[in-house]
PDB file of C-alpha atoms and ligand atoms in Angstrom:
ATOM      1  CA  MET L   1      44.782 -38.753 -30.810  1.00 66.00           C
ATOM      2  CA  PRO L   2      46.327 -37.054 -27.830  1.00 87.00           C
ATOM      3  CA  VAL L   3      44.338 -35.123 -25.282  1.00 95.00           C
ATOM      4  CA  MET L   4      45.792 -31.639 -24.894  1.00 97.00           C
ATOM      5  CA  GLU L   5      46.358 -29.660 -21.723  1.00 97.00           C
ATOM      6  CA  ILE L   6      43.535 -27.175 -21.082  1.00 98.00           C
ATOM      7  CA  ARG L   7      44.807 -23.734 -20.121  1.00 98.00           C
ATOM      8  CA  LYS L   8      43.203 -22.157 -17.091  1.00 98.00           C
ATOM      9  CA  ALA L   9      42.101 -18.572 -16.374  1.00 97.00           C
ATOM     10  CA  GLY L  10      45.198 -16.493 -15.685  1.00 97.00           C
ATOM     11  CA  ASP L  11      47.090 -18.017 -18.628  1.00 98.00           C
ATOM     12  CA  ARG L  12      48.060 -15.222 -21.004  1.00 98.00           C
ATOM     13  CA  VAL L  13      47.020 -17.107 -24.147  1.00 98.00           C
ATOM     14  CA  LEU L  14      43.385 -16.882 -23.009  1.00 98.00           C
ATOM     15  CA  LYS L  15      43.592 -13.080 -23.169  1.00 98.00           C
ATOM     16  CA  GLU L  16      45.041 -12.864 -26.677  1.00 98.00           C
ATOM     17  CA  ILE L  17      43.153 -12.027 -29.866  1.00 98.00           C
ATOM     18  CA  ALA L  18      43.349 -15.235 -31.897  1.00 98.00           C
ATOM     19  CA  ALA L  19      44.696 -15.017 -35.450  1.00 98.00           C
ATOM     20  CA  PRO L  20      42.678 -16.178 -38.464  1.00 98.00           C
ATOM     21  CA  VAL L  21      43.611 -19.531 -39.982  1.00 98.00           C
ATOM     22  CA  GLU L  22      45.305 -18.781 -43.314  1.00 98.00           C
ATOM     23  CA  LYS L  23      45.487 -22.284 -44.712  1.00 98.00           C
ATOM     24  CA  ILE L  24      43.596 -25.409 -43.687  1.00 98.00           C
ATOM     25  CA  ASP L  25      46.462 -27.879 -43.848  1.00 98.00           C
ATOM     26  CA  ARG L  26      47.136 -31.211 -42.159  1.00 98.00           C
ATOM     27  CA  LYS L  27      48.328 -29.496 -38.989  1.00 98.00           C
ATOM     28  CA  ILE L  28      45.032 -27.618 -38.652  1.00 98.00           C
ATOM     29  CA  LYS L  29      42.980 -30.772 -39.247  1.00 98.00           C
ATOM     30  CA  HIS L  30      45.093 -32.645 -36.718  1.00 98.00           C
ATOM     31  CA  LEU L  31      44.589 -29.833 -34.212  1.00 98.00           C
ATOM     32  CA  LEU L  32      40.790 -29.960 -34.744  1.00 98.00           C
ATOM     33  CA  ASP L  33      40.886 -33.724 -34.074  1.00 98.00           C
ATOM     34  CA  ASN L  34      42.864 -33.215 -30.887  1.00 98.00           C
ATOM     35  CA  MET L  35      40.599 -30.377 -29.739  1.00 98.00           C
ATOM     36  CA  ALA L  36      37.532 -32.623 -30.160  1.00 98.00           C
ATOM     37  CA  GLU L  37      39.253 -35.426 -28.257  1.00 98.00           C
ATOM     38  CA  THR L  38      40.191 -32.989 -25.485  1.00 98.00           C
ATOM     39  CA  MET L  39      36.655 -31.571 -25.294  1.00 98.00           C
ATOM     40  CA  TYR L  40      35.036 -35.029 -25.077  1.00 98.00           C
ATOM     41  CA  SER L  41      37.514 -36.310 -22.520  1.00 97.00           C
ATOM     42  CA  ALA L  42      36.815 -33.251 -20.323  1.00 97.00           C
ATOM     43  CA  ASP L  43      33.020 -33.605 -20.770  1.00 96.00           C
ATOM     44  CA  GLY L  44      32.766 -30.154 -22.321  1.00 97.00           C
ATOM     45  CA  VAL L  45      30.290 -28.932 -24.934  1.00 97.00           C
ATOM     46  CA  GLY L  46      32.755 -26.590 -26.609  1.00 98.00           C
ATOM     47  CA  LEU L  47      36.434 -25.777 -26.859  1.00 98.00           C
ATOM     48  CA  ALA L  48      38.339 -22.966 -28.558  1.00 98.00           C
ATOM     49  CA  ALA L  49      41.945 -23.293 -29.719  1.00 98.00           C
ATOM     50  CA  PRO L  50      43.312 -20.698 -27.237  1.00 98.00           C
ATOM     51  CA  GLN L  51      42.148 -23.052 -24.476  1.00 98.00           C
ATOM     52  CA  VAL L  52      44.742 -25.559 -25.651  1.00 98.00           C
ATOM     53  CA  GLY L  53      47.382 -22.862 -26.012  1.00 98.00           C
ATOM     54  CA  VAL L  54      46.947 -22.153 -29.737  1.00 98.00           C
ATOM     55  CA  SER L  55      45.986 -18.582 -30.600  1.00 98.00           C
ATOM     56  CA  LEU L  56      44.046 -19.365 -33.795  1.00 98.00           C
ATOM     57  CA  ARG L  57      40.383 -18.892 -34.745  1.00 98.00           C
ATOM     58  CA  LEU L  58      39.284 -22.527 -34.331  1.00 98.00           C
ATOM     59  CA  VAL L  59      36.355 -23.871 -32.334  1.00 98.00           C
ATOM     60  CA  VAL L  60      34.794 -27.278 -31.746  1.00 98.00           C
ATOM     61  CA  ILE L  61      31.302 -27.672 -30.281  1.00 98.00           C
ATOM     62  CA  ASP L  62      29.062 -30.617 -29.465  1.00 98.00           C
ATOM     63  CA  VAL L  63      25.883 -29.863 -27.558  1.00 98.00           C
ATOM     64  CA  GLY L  64      24.681 -33.427 -28.063  1.00 97.00           C
ATOM     65  CA  GLU L  65      23.889 -33.185 -31.767  1.00 95.00           C
ATOM     66  CA  GLY L  66      27.303 -34.176 -33.131  1.00 97.00           C
ATOM     67  CA  ILE L  67      30.570 -32.393 -33.654  1.00 98.00           C
ATOM     68  CA  ILE L  68      30.631 -28.919 -35.185  1.00 98.00           C
ATOM     69  CA  GLU L  69      34.001 -27.611 -36.343  1.00 98.00           C
ATOM     70  CA  LEU L  70      34.334 -23.891 -37.021  1.00 98.00           C
ATOM     71  CA  ILE L  71      37.310 -22.288 -38.726  1.00 99.00           C
ATOM     72  CA  ASN L  72      37.428 -18.474 -38.642  1.00 98.00           C
ATOM     73  CA  PRO L  73      33.883 -18.221 -37.257  1.00 98.00           C
ATOM     74  CA  GLU L  74      31.941 -14.959 -37.210  1.00 98.00           C
ATOM     75  CA  ILE L  75      28.495 -14.193 -35.869  1.00 98.00           C
ATOM     76  CA  ILE L  76      26.663 -12.665 -38.830  1.00 98.00           C
ATOM     77  CA  ALA L  77      23.183 -12.332 -37.326  1.00 98.00           C
ATOM     78  CA  CYS L  78      21.700 -12.362 -33.844  1.00 98.00           C
ATOM     79  CA  GLU L  79      18.315 -11.974 -32.253  1.00 98.00           C
ATOM     80  CA  GLY L  80      16.705 -11.759 -28.832  1.00 98.00           C
ATOM     81  CA  SER L  81      18.339 -12.275 -25.491  1.00 98.00           C
ATOM     82  CA  GLU L  82      18.345 -15.007 -22.919  1.00 97.00           C
ATOM     83  CA  GLU L  83      19.973 -15.471 -19.546  1.00 97.00           C
ATOM     84  CA  GLY L  84      21.483 -18.853 -18.739  1.00 97.00           C
ATOM     85  CA  THR L  85      24.105 -20.658 -16.698  1.00 97.00           C
ATOM     86  CA  GLU L  86      27.563 -21.137 -18.178  1.00 97.00           C
ATOM     87  CA  GLY L  87      30.733 -22.860 -17.179  1.00 97.00           C
ATOM     88  CA  CYS L  88      34.074 -23.189 -18.927  1.00 98.00           C
ATOM     89  CA  LEU L  89      36.772 -25.852 -19.004  1.00 98.00           C
ATOM     90  CA  SER L  90      39.282 -23.034 -18.404  1.00 98.00           C
ATOM     91  CA  VAL L  91      37.455 -21.921 -15.246  1.00 98.00           C
ATOM     92  CA  PRO L  92      36.827 -25.223 -13.457  1.00 96.00           C
ATOM     93  CA  GLY L  93      34.240 -25.351 -10.699  1.00 95.00           C
ATOM     94  CA  MET L  94      32.775 -21.906 -11.425  1.00 96.00           C
ATOM     95  CA  TYR L  95      29.426 -21.132 -13.001  1.00 97.00           C
ATOM     96  CA  GLY L  96      27.739 -17.876 -13.858  1.00 97.00           C
ATOM     97  CA  GLU L  97      24.561 -16.361 -15.198  1.00 97.00           C
ATOM     98  CA  VAL L  98      25.290 -14.762 -18.555  1.00 98.00           C
ATOM     99  CA  GLU L  99      22.977 -12.872 -20.880  1.00 98.00           C
ATOM    100  CA  ARG L 100      23.448 -13.889 -24.518  1.00 98.00           C
ATOM    101  CA  TYR L 101      21.639 -13.512 -27.817  1.00 98.00           C
ATOM    102  CA  ALA L 102      18.874 -16.117 -27.953  1.00 98.00           C
ATOM    103  CA  THR L 103      19.540 -16.992 -31.589  1.00 98.00           C
ATOM    104  CA  VAL L 104      22.660 -16.479 -33.660  1.00 98.00           C
ATOM    105  CA  THR L 105      23.823 -17.327 -37.152  1.00 98.00           C
ATOM    106  CA  VAL L 106      27.474 -18.233 -37.476  1.00 98.00           C
ATOM    107  CA  GLU L 107      29.461 -18.227 -40.679  1.00 98.00           C
ATOM    108  CA  ALA L 108      32.706 -20.186 -40.793  1.00 98.00           C
ATOM    109  CA  LEU L 109      34.786 -22.494 -42.926  1.00 98.00           C
ATOM    110  CA  ASN L 110      34.601 -26.236 -42.480  1.00 98.00           C
ATOM    111  CA  ARG L 111      37.719 -28.421 -42.744  1.00 97.00           C
ATOM    112  CA  ALA L 112      37.156 -28.789 -46.490  1.00 98.00           C
ATOM    113  CA  GLY L 113      37.478 -25.016 -46.789  1.00 98.00           C
ATOM    114  CA  LYS L 114      33.820 -24.566 -47.660  1.00 98.00           C
ATOM    115  CA  THR L 115      31.832 -21.672 -46.183  1.00 98.00           C
ATOM    116  CA  ILE L 116      29.103 -22.921 -43.869  1.00 98.00           C
ATOM    117  CA  ARG L 117      26.307 -21.093 -42.078  1.00 98.00           C
ATOM    118  CA  ILE L 118      24.693 -22.512 -38.965  1.00 98.00           C
ATOM    119  CA  ASN L 119      21.697 -21.099 -37.164  1.00 98.00           C
ATOM    120  CA  GLY L 120      21.551 -21.899 -33.477  1.00 97.00           C
ATOM    121  CA  SER L 121      19.287 -21.176 -30.555  1.00 97.00           C
ATOM    122  CA  GLY L 122      19.256 -22.226 -26.916  1.00 96.00           C
ATOM    123  CA  LEU L 123      22.380 -24.060 -25.779  1.00 97.00           C
ATOM    124  CA  LEU L 124      23.895 -24.048 -29.270  1.00 98.00           C
ATOM    125  CA  ALA L 125      23.553 -20.254 -29.581  1.00 98.00           C
ATOM    126  CA  ARG L 126      25.133 -19.910 -26.143  1.00 98.00           C
ATOM    127  CA  ALA L 127      28.007 -22.222 -27.074  1.00 98.00           C
ATOM    128  CA  PHE L 128      28.665 -20.296 -30.305  1.00 98.00           C
ATOM    129  CA  GLN L 129      28.893 -17.002 -28.412  1.00 98.00           C
ATOM    130  CA  HIS L 130      30.928 -18.405 -25.513  1.00 98.00           C
ATOM    131  CA  GLU L 131      33.482 -20.074 -27.814  1.00 98.00           C
ATOM    132  CA  ILE L 132      33.775 -17.134 -30.213  1.00 98.00           C
ATOM    133  CA  ASP L 133      34.387 -14.911 -27.166  1.00 98.00           C
ATOM    134  CA  HIS L 134      37.424 -17.102 -26.391  1.00 98.00           C
ATOM    135  CA  LEU L 135      38.852 -16.024 -29.772  1.00 98.00           C
ATOM    136  CA  LYS L 136      38.613 -12.404 -28.588  1.00 98.00           C
ATOM    137  CA  GLY L 137      40.267 -13.111 -25.251  1.00 98.00           C
ATOM    138  CA  ILE L 138      36.985 -12.895 -23.315  1.00 98.00           C
ATOM    139  CA  LEU L 139      36.019 -15.348 -20.566  1.00 98.00           C
ATOM    140  CA  PHE L 140      32.415 -15.779 -19.384  1.00 98.00           C
ATOM    141  CA  ILE L 141      33.372 -14.700 -15.855  1.00 97.00           C
ATOM    142  CA  GLU L 142      33.956 -11.191 -17.263  1.00 96.00           C
ATOM    143  CA  LEU L 143      30.363 -11.080 -18.532  1.00 96.00           C
ATOM    144  CA  ALA L 144      28.508 -12.944 -15.801  1.00 96.00           C
ATOM    145  CA  LYS L 145      25.983 -11.100 -13.666  1.00 94.00           C
ATOM    146  CA  THR L 146      26.514 -13.528 -10.833  1.00 94.00           C
ATOM    147  CA  ILE L 147      29.129 -16.227 -10.288  1.00 94.00           C
ATOM    148  CA  HIS L 148      28.840 -19.266  -8.080  1.00 94.00           C
ATOM    149  CA  LYS L 149      30.854 -22.393  -7.332  1.00 93.00           C
ATOM    150  CA  GLY L 150      29.973 -25.968  -8.307  1.00 80.00           C
TER     151      GLY L 150
HETATM  152 NI1   NI X 201      35.025 -21.589 -22.233  1.00 73.16          NI
END
């Protein structure tokens, strides 16, 4: 599976509103495979399709508990708030303190086309919100209270 080029802040695709996936076909499944490969090879915990130049609502996440694939994800419930440090493969070398919901529930389709709901807190909740923001053209540096290097 090929590793894809990760687009960096300033690339127009990162500012676009990603389109919903209409049909989960072989191309979409292949793209999910390549996104996971790209995320792992870059040592990331999440990657959204716009980051590899594809403006579709697709996300992969692995915070150390195995791969999570989300197709057309939406946050359907949220609770609390928590500040934490974030980075992004599209903004290399920069980190920021971002306030996020402490717990979120995400609804999405899996690659079989089945609706799934995942409840996440801590790093997983943060990853859900960070990656879903990518689908809205939002980067964490626009939300961060403070930004620092390395
Ligand atoms: Ni990111």
